[in-house]
PDB file of N, CA and C in Angstrom:
ATOM      1  N   MET N 241      89.377 124.021 102.711  1.00  0.00           N
ATOM      2  CA  MET N 241      90.522 123.189 102.428  1.00  0.00           C
ATOM      3  C   MET N 241      91.755 124.062 102.240  1.00  0.00           C
ATOM      4  N   ALA N 242      92.886 123.511 102.591  1.00  0.00           N
ATOM      5  CA  ALA N 242      94.133 124.250 102.450  1.00  0.00           C
ATOM      6  C   ALA N 242      94.666 124.127 101.031  1.00  0.00           C
ATOM      7  N   LYS N 243      95.427 125.128 100.639  1.00  0.00           N
ATOM      8  CA  LYS N 243      96.027 125.105  99.303  1.00  0.00           C
ATOM      9  C   LYS N 243      97.121 124.048  99.240  1.00  0.00           C
ATOM     10  N   ALA N 244      97.209 123.367  98.115  1.00  0.00           N
ATOM     11  CA  ALA N 244      98.266 122.397  97.868  1.00  0.00           C
ATOM     12  C   ALA N 244      99.206 122.964  96.818  1.00  0.00           C
ATOM     13  N   GLY N 245     100.271 122.251  96.529  1.00  0.00           N
ATOM     14  CA  GLY N 245     101.211 122.696  95.513  1.00  0.00           C
ATOM     15  C   GLY N 245     100.570 122.748  94.137  1.00  0.00           C
ATOM     16  N   ALA N 246     101.134 123.523  93.257  1.00  0.00           N
ATOM     17  CA  ALA N 246     100.687 123.661  91.867  1.00  0.00           C
ATOM     18  C   ALA N 246      99.242 124.137  91.772  1.00  0.00           C
ATOM     19  N   GLY N 247      98.780 124.912  92.735  1.00  0.00           N
ATOM     20  CA  GLY N 247      97.446 125.489  92.659  1.00  0.00           C
ATOM     21  C   GLY N 247      96.320 124.531  92.967  1.00  0.00           C
ATOM     22  N   GLY N 248      96.605 123.294  93.364  1.00  0.00           N
ATOM     23  CA  GLY N 248      95.555 122.328  93.666  1.00  0.00           C
ATOM     24  C   GLY N 248      95.073 122.461  95.096  1.00  0.00           C
ATOM     25  N   MET N 249      94.060 121.705  95.436  1.00  0.00           N
ATOM     26  CA  MET N 249      93.526 121.703  96.790  1.00  0.00           C
ATOM     27  C   MET N 249      93.866 120.368  97.444  1.00  0.00           C
ATOM     28  N   THR N 250      94.063 120.386  98.741  1.00  0.00           N
ATOM     29  CA  THR N 250      94.329 119.135  99.437  1.00  0.00           C
ATOM     30  C   THR N 250      93.022 118.395  99.664  1.00  0.00           C
ATOM     31  N   ASN N 251      93.116 117.109  99.760  1.00  0.00           N
ATOM     32  CA  ASN N 251      91.967 116.264 100.026  1.00  0.00           C
ATOM     33  C   ASN N 251      92.006 115.911 101.510  1.00  0.00           C
ATOM     34  N   GLN N 252      91.112 116.484 102.299  1.00  0.00           N
ATOM     35  CA  GLN N 252      91.124 116.296 103.745  1.00  0.00           C
ATOM     36  C   GLN N 252      90.925 114.834 104.138  1.00  0.00           C
ATOM     37  N   LYS N 253      90.089 114.103 103.420  1.00  0.00           N
ATOM     38  CA  LYS N 253      89.877 112.684 103.719  1.00  0.00           C
ATOM     39  C   LYS N 253      91.173 111.907 103.505  1.00  0.00           C
ATOM     40  N   ALA N 254      91.867 112.198 102.407  1.00  0.00           N
ATOM     41  CA  ALA N 254      93.135 111.521 102.127  1.00  0.00           C
ATOM     42  C   ALA N 254      94.159 111.826 103.213  1.00  0.00           C
ATOM     43  N   LEU N 255      94.219 113.076 103.656  1.00  0.00           N
ATOM     44  CA  LEU N 255      95.148 113.448 104.721  1.00  0.00           C
ATOM     45  C   LEU N 255      94.810 112.729 106.017  1.00  0.00           C
ATOM     46  N   SER N 256      93.524 112.582 106.303  1.00  0.00           N
ATOM     47  CA  SER N 256      93.085 111.882 107.502  1.00  0.00           C
ATOM     48  C   SER N 256      93.485 110.410 107.449  1.00  0.00           C
ATOM     49  N   VAL N 257      93.298 109.790 106.295  1.00  0.00           N
ATOM     50  CA  VAL N 257      93.660 108.378 106.126  1.00  0.00           C
ATOM     51  C   VAL N 257      95.170 108.202 106.260  1.00  0.00           C
ATOM     52  N   LEU N 258      95.941 109.095 105.648  1.00  0.00           N
ATOM     53  CA  LEU N 258      97.395 109.014 105.755  1.00  0.00           C
ATOM     54  C   LEU N 258      97.861 109.174 107.201  1.00  0.00           C
ATOM     55  N   ALA N 259      97.223 110.068 107.946  1.00  0.00           N
ATOM     56  CA  ALA N 259      97.575 110.260 109.354  1.00  0.00           C
ATOM     57  C   ALA N 259      97.289 108.994 110.151  1.00  0.00           C
ATOM     58  N   GLU N 260      96.179 108.327 109.857  1.00  0.00           N
ATOM     59  CA  GLU N 260      95.834 107.077 110.542  1.00  0.00           C
ATOM     60  C   GLU N 260      96.855 105.997 110.215  1.00  0.00           C
ATOM     61  N   ILE N 261      97.280 105.909 108.970  1.00  0.00           N
ATOM     62  CA  ILE N 261      98.295 104.927 108.573  1.00  0.00           C
ATOM     63  C   ILE N 261      99.605 105.207 109.301  1.00  0.00           C
ATOM     64  N   GLU N 262      99.985 106.471 109.387  1.00  0.00           N
ATOM     65  CA  GLU N 262     101.209 106.837 110.099  1.00  0.00           C
ATOM     66  C   GLU N 262     101.131 106.435 111.569  1.00  0.00           C
ATOM     67  N   ARG N 263      99.973 106.661 112.206  1.00  0.00           N
ATOM     68  CA  ARG N 263      99.802 106.272 113.609  1.00  0.00           C
ATOM     69  C   ARG N 263      99.929 104.758 113.761  1.00  0.00           C
ATOM     70  N   LYS N 264      99.313 104.012 112.850  1.00  0.00           N
ATOM     71  CA  LYS N 264      99.388 102.552 112.923  1.00  0.00           C
ATOM     72  C   LYS N 264     100.824 102.069 112.740  1.00  0.00           C
ATOM     73  N   LEU N 265     101.533 102.631 111.766  1.00  0.00           N
ATOM     74  CA  LEU N 265     102.908 102.214 111.516  1.00  0.00           C
ATOM     75  C   LEU N 265     103.838 102.590 112.662  1.00  0.00           C
ATOM     76  N   ALA N 266     103.485 103.634 113.401  1.00  0.00           N
ATOM     77  CA  ALA N 266     104.279 104.034 114.560  1.00  0.00           C
ATOM     78  C   ALA N 266     103.933 103.198 115.788  1.00  0.00           C
ATOM     79  N   GLY N 267     102.888 102.356 115.682  1.00  0.00           N
ATOM     80  CA  GLY N 267     102.524 101.469 116.775  1.00  0.00           C
ATOM     81  C   GLY N 267     101.581 102.066 117.791  1.00  0.00           C
ATOM     82  N   HIS N 268     100.896 103.138 117.465  1.00  0.00           N
ATOM     83  CA  HIS N 268      99.965 103.759 118.407  1.00  0.00           C
ATOM     84  C   HIS N 268      98.632 103.016 118.395  1.00  0.00           C
ATOM     85  N   ASP N 269      98.184 102.630 119.578  1.00  0.00           N
ATOM     86  CA  ASP N 269      96.914 101.915 119.729  1.00  0.00           C
ATOM     87  C   ASP N 269      95.767 102.913 119.692  1.00  0.00           C
ATOM     88  N   GLN N 270      94.751 102.631 118.862  1.00  0.00           N
ATOM     89  CA  GLN N 270      93.596 103.529 118.746  1.00  0.00           C
ATOM     90  C   GLN N 270      92.809 103.604 120.044  1.00  0.00           C
ATOM     91  N   VAL N 271      92.716 102.491 120.749  1.00  0.00           N
ATOM     92  CA  VAL N 271      91.878 102.430 121.945  1.00  0.00           C
ATOM     93  C   VAL N 271      92.542 103.117 123.132  1.00  0.00           C
ATOM     94  N   THR N 272      93.773 102.720 123.453  1.00  0.00           N
ATOM     95  CA  THR N 272      94.427 103.240 124.648  1.00  0.00           C
ATOM     96  C   THR N 272      95.258 104.491 124.384  1.00  0.00           C
ATOM     97  N   GLY N 273      95.640 104.696 123.124  1.00  0.00           N
ATOM     98  CA  GLY N 273      96.489 105.833 122.800  1.00  0.00           C
ATOM     99  C   GLY N 273      97.958 105.566 123.066  1.00  0.00           C
ATOM    100  N   GLY N 274      98.256 104.405 123.672  1.00  0.00           N
ATOM    101  CA  GLY N 274      99.640 104.053 123.953  1.00  0.00           C
ATOM    102  C   GLY N 274     100.298 103.367 122.768  1.00  0.00           C
ATOM    103  N   VAL N 275     101.568 103.037 122.945  1.00  0.00           N
ATOM    104  CA  VAL N 275     102.320 102.342 121.902  1.00  0.00           C
ATOM    105  C   VAL N 275     102.276 100.850 122.199  1.00  0.00           C
ATOM    106  N   ILE N 276     102.015 100.048 121.161  1.00  0.00           N
ATOM    107  CA  ILE N 276     101.939  98.600 121.345  1.00  0.00           C
ATOM    108  C   ILE N 276     103.206  97.951 120.785  1.00  0.00           C
ATOM    109  N   PRO N 277     103.575  96.775 121.317  1.00  0.00           N
ATOM    110  CA  PRO N 277     104.771  96.072 120.833  1.00  0.00           C
ATOM    111  C   PRO N 277     104.629  95.698 119.352  1.00  0.00           C
ATOM    112  N   VAL N 278     105.755  95.597 118.667  1.00  0.00           N
ATOM    113  CA  VAL N 278     105.757  95.311 117.232  1.00  0.00           C
ATOM    114  C   VAL N 278     105.020  94.014 116.918  1.00  0.00           C
ATOM    115  N   LYS N 279     105.261  92.958 117.687  1.00  0.00           N
ATOM    116  CA  LYS N 279     104.621  91.665 117.428  1.00  0.00           C
ATOM    117  C   LYS N 279     103.096  91.792 117.475  1.00  0.00           C
ATOM    118  N   GLN N 280     102.583  92.480 118.468  1.00  0.00           N
ATOM    119  CA  GLN N 280     101.136  92.683 118.598  1.00  0.00           C
ATOM    120  C   GLN N 280     100.616  93.582 117.475  1.00  0.00           C
ATOM    121  N   GLN N 281     101.399  94.596 117.120  1.00  0.00           N
ATOM    122  CA  GLN N 281     101.007  95.503 116.041  1.00  0.00           C
ATOM    123  C   GLN N 281     100.885  94.740 114.727  1.00  0.00           C
ATOM    124  N   VAL N 282     101.861  93.889 114.423  1.00  0.00           N
ATOM    125  CA  VAL N 282     101.825  93.102 113.186  1.00  0.00           C
ATOM    126  C   VAL N 282     100.602  92.200 113.175  1.00  0.00           C
ATOM    127  N   GLN N 283     100.320  91.554 114.308  1.00  0.00           N
ATOM    128  CA  GLN N 283      99.154  90.671 114.389  1.00  0.00           C
ATOM    129  C   GLN N 283      97.861  91.446 114.124  1.00  0.00           C
ATOM    130  N   GLN N 284      97.723  92.629 114.709  1.00  0.00           N
ATOM    131  CA  GLN N 284      96.521  93.437 114.498  1.00  0.00           C
ATOM    132  C   GLN N 284      96.387  93.875 113.040  1.00  0.00           C
ATOM    133  N   LEU N 285      97.501  94.265 112.420  1.00  0.00           N
ATOM    134  CA  LEU N 285      97.458  94.687 111.021  1.00  0.00           C
ATOM    135  C   LEU N 285      97.073  93.533 110.101  1.00  0.00           C
ATOM    136  N   ILE N 286      97.574  92.328 110.397  1.00  0.00           N
ATOM    137  CA  ILE N 286      97.207  91.149 109.606  1.00  0.00           C
ATOM    138  C   ILE N 286      95.723  90.861 109.758  1.00  0.00           C
ATOM    139  N   GLU N 287      95.223  90.940 110.988  1.00  0.00           N
ATOM    140  CA  GLU N 287      93.797  90.691 111.224  1.00  0.00           C
ATOM    141  C   GLU N 287      92.929  91.706 110.476  1.00  0.00           C
ATOM    142  N   GLU N 288      93.311  92.974 110.498  1.00  0.00           N
ATOM    143  CA  GLU N 288      92.545  93.996 109.777  1.00  0.00           C
ATOM    144  C   GLU N 288      92.599  93.767 108.268  1.00  0.00           C
ATOM    145  N   ALA N 289      93.772  93.390 107.773  1.00  0.00           N
ATOM    146  CA  ALA N 289      93.941  93.208 106.329  1.00  0.00           C
ATOM    147  C   ALA N 289      93.188  91.998 105.802  1.00  0.00           C
ATOM    148  N   THR N 290      92.935  91.014 106.661  1.00  0.00           N
ATOM    149  CA  THR N 290      92.251  89.799 106.214  1.00  0.00           C
ATOM    150  C   THR N 290      90.805  89.734 106.692  1.00  0.00           C
ATOM    151  N   ASP N 291      90.341  90.760 107.385  1.00  0.00           N
ATOM    152  CA  ASP N 291      88.957  90.807 107.861  1.00  0.00           C
ATOM    153  C   ASP N 291      88.014  90.920 106.662  1.00  0.00           C
ATOM    154  N   LEU N 292      87.043  90.042 106.582  1.00  0.00           N
ATOM    155  CA  LEU N 292      86.120  90.028 105.445  1.00  0.00           C
ATOM    156  C   LEU N 292      85.364  91.342 105.293  1.00  0.00           C
ATOM    157  N   ARG N 293      85.060  92.005 106.407  1.00  0.00           N
ATOM    158  CA  ARG N 293      84.370  93.302 106.311  1.00  0.00           C
ATOM    159  C   ARG N 293      85.245  94.337 105.618  1.00  0.00           C
ATOM    160  N   ASN N 294      86.542  94.307 105.911  1.00  0.00           N
ATOM    161  CA  ASN N 294      87.453  95.250 105.255  1.00  0.00           C
ATOM    162  C   ASN N 294      87.677  94.867 103.796  1.00  0.00           C
ATOM    163  N   LEU N 295      87.851  93.578 103.537  1.00  0.00           N
ATOM    164  CA  LEU N 295      88.076  93.125 102.164  1.00  0.00           C
ATOM    165  C   LEU N 295      86.876  93.416 101.277  1.00  0.00           C
ATOM    166  N   SER N 296      85.678  93.319 101.854  1.00  0.00           N
ATOM    167  CA  SER N 296      84.472  93.527 101.047  1.00  0.00           C
ATOM    168  C   SER N 296      84.351  94.964 100.548  1.00  0.00           C
ATOM    169  N   GLN N 297      85.041  95.900 101.187  1.00  0.00           N
ATOM    170  CA  GLN N 297      84.983  97.297 100.759  1.00  0.00           C
ATOM    171  C   GLN N 297      85.578  97.484  99.367  1.00  0.00           C
ATOM    172  N   GLY N 298      86.428  96.544  98.945  1.00  0.00           N
ATOM    173  CA  GLY N 298      87.025  96.623  97.623  1.00  0.00           C
ATOM    174  C   GLY N 298      86.109  96.102  96.530  1.00  0.00           C
ATOM    175  N   TYR N 299      84.989  95.510  96.926  1.00  0.00           N
ATOM    176  CA  TYR N 299      84.060  94.911  95.961  1.00  0.00           C
ATOM    177  C   TYR N 299      82.654  95.459  96.182  1.00  0.00           C
ATOM    178  N   VAL N 300      82.513  96.763  96.094  1.00  0.00           N
ATOM    179  CA  VAL N 300      81.238  97.427  96.356  1.00  0.00           C
ATOM    180  C   VAL N 300      80.147  96.908  95.428  1.00  0.00           C
ATOM    181  N   LEU N 301      80.486  96.665  94.172  1.00  0.00           N
ATOM    182  CA  LEU N 301      79.514  96.177  93.191  1.00  0.00           C
ATOM    183  C   LEU N 301      79.600  94.666  93.005  1.00  0.00           C
ATOM    184  N   GLY N 302      80.340  93.995  93.849  1.00  0.00           N
ATOM    185  CA  GLY N 302      80.546  92.563  93.679  1.00  0.00           C
ATOM    186  C   GLY N 302      81.785  92.312  92.835  1.00  0.00           C
ATOM    187  N   TRP N 303      82.034  91.061  92.522  1.00  0.00           N
ATOM    188  CA  TRP N 303      83.212  90.699  91.743  1.00  0.00           C
ATOM    189  C   TRP N 303      82.980  91.043  90.280  1.00  0.00           C
ATOM    190  N   ILE N 304      83.794  91.936  89.756  1.00  0.00           N
ATOM    191  CA  ILE N 304      83.703  92.326  88.354  1.00  0.00           C
ATOM    192  C   ILE N 304      85.118  92.238  87.776  1.00  0.00           C
ATOM    193  N   PRO N 305      85.440  91.133  87.097  1.00  0.00           N
ATOM    194  CA  PRO N 305      86.794  91.011  86.541  1.00  0.00           C
ATOM    195  C   PRO N 305      87.015  92.012  85.407  1.00  0.00           C
ATOM    196  N   HIS N 306      88.170  92.610  85.402  1.00  0.00           N
ATOM    197  CA  HIS N 306      88.513  93.579  84.356  1.00  0.00           C
ATOM    198  C   HIS N 306      89.525  92.943  83.424  1.00  0.00           C
ATOM    199  N   TRP N 307      89.248  92.954  82.132  1.00  0.00           N
ATOM    200  CA  TRP N 307      90.144  92.333  81.152  1.00  0.00           C
ATOM    201  C   TRP N 307      91.151  93.307  80.677  1.00  0.00           C
TER     202      TRP N 307
END
């Protein structure tokens, strides 16, 4: 791992996720590698954000309300 500021180490997984987010926000299609129109990009992001498989990742142990 590369050195980070203040003597810490960078988190390679976090950097990978951030790079993927940057590619998505720039409109780069994962499949073709090309740039997709904004309207199509927004539709894909909405579909990913509301996909039950993606949403379920936030509830690994099931629904546990925190007070």
